[in-house]
Amino acid sequence: MRATPTITDTRMPMISGKRKIGNNLDDADVLEKMSTTTDIDEKLRILTYNMNKNLPLNLGDMVLSKVEQLENREIRYRYIMLGDVSAISNTQWDNYKEYFLNKIKYSDDFKVFRKYLVTMSYAYYDANGKLLNLIKIMPNDYR
C-alpha cells in the first residue's frame, strides 16, 4: 500500500477529524438505502444527501458549504474561503489538487466514488460568491 504524501499547506482542508461528512459507507442507514437500488445516479444522490446533512462544516479558514451531484457522474464540493484570499498562489492550488487526488486514490472514504468512476470537483469561492478556482479530478486521473 502506498503512503499518501503529506502536504504542509496549512490552508488544506482536513476533513478526516471526528466529524464525518457522510461519504463514509460505514453508516448503516446509507448502506441500506444504497443496497435497494442498482441505479448509480440514485446511489450518488443518496450519498450527497447524507453528506449535506452535516453541512456547513467550518474547517478553519474555509467552510465546506455544500456537496452537489452534477450530470455525468460528477460530485462537487463547494468551499467558501474565509479571510484574505489574494495570497493564495498557483502553487497552493496545485497542492490542493495533489492532496485531493491522493485522497481519492488511496482513502477508503472515496472507495464508492472510485468504484463508480465519479468525477470529483472542488469549487472554491470567496465570501462574496466569486469563483476563485475549480479543481476537477476525472476517473482517468485516479485510476
mmCIF file of C-alpha atoms in Angstrom, residues 8 22 29 39 61 71 78-79 81-82 86 89 92 103 106 108 113 117 129 142:
data_model
loop_
_atom_site.group_PDB
_atom_site.id
_atom_site.type_symbol
_atom_site.label_atom_id
_atom_site.label_comp_id
_atom_site.label_asym_id
_atom_site.label_seq_id
_atom_site.Cartn_x
_atom_site.Cartn_y
_atom_site.Cartn_z
ATOM 1 C CA THR A 8 2.170 21.002 4.767
ATOM 2 C CA GLY A 22 -21.293 11.224 5.139
ATOM 3 C CA ASP A 29 -28.590 3.723 7.020
ATOM 4 C CA ASP A 39 -29.026 2.938 -10.342
ATOM 5 C CA ASP A 61 -10.089 29.296 7.154
ATOM 6 C CA GLU A 71 -24.547 15.466 -14.531
ATOM 7 C CA ARG A 78 -18.336 23.807 -2.635
ATOM 8 C CA TYR A 79 -15.991 25.683 -0.311
ATOM 9 C CA MET A 81 -12.764 30.703 1.654
ATOM 10 C CA LEU A 82 -12.640 32.995 4.665
ATOM 11 C CA SER A 86 -5.491 37.238 -2.577
ATOM 12 C CA SER A 89 -0.718 31.146 -5.081
ATOM 13 C CA GLN A 92 -1.093 26.285 -3.343
ATOM 14 C CA LYS A 103 -7.226 11.228 -1.054
ATOM 15 C CA TYR A 106 -5.958 5.917 -1.515
ATOM 16 C CA ASP A 108 -11.412 4.250 1.839
ATOM 17 C CA PHE A 113 -16.556 7.130 -5.964
ATOM 18 C CA LEU A 117 -15.828 6.222 -11.804
ATOM 19 C CA GLY A 129 -19.586 34.267 -4.003
ATOM 20 C CA TYR A 142 -7.061 8.456 -10.228
#
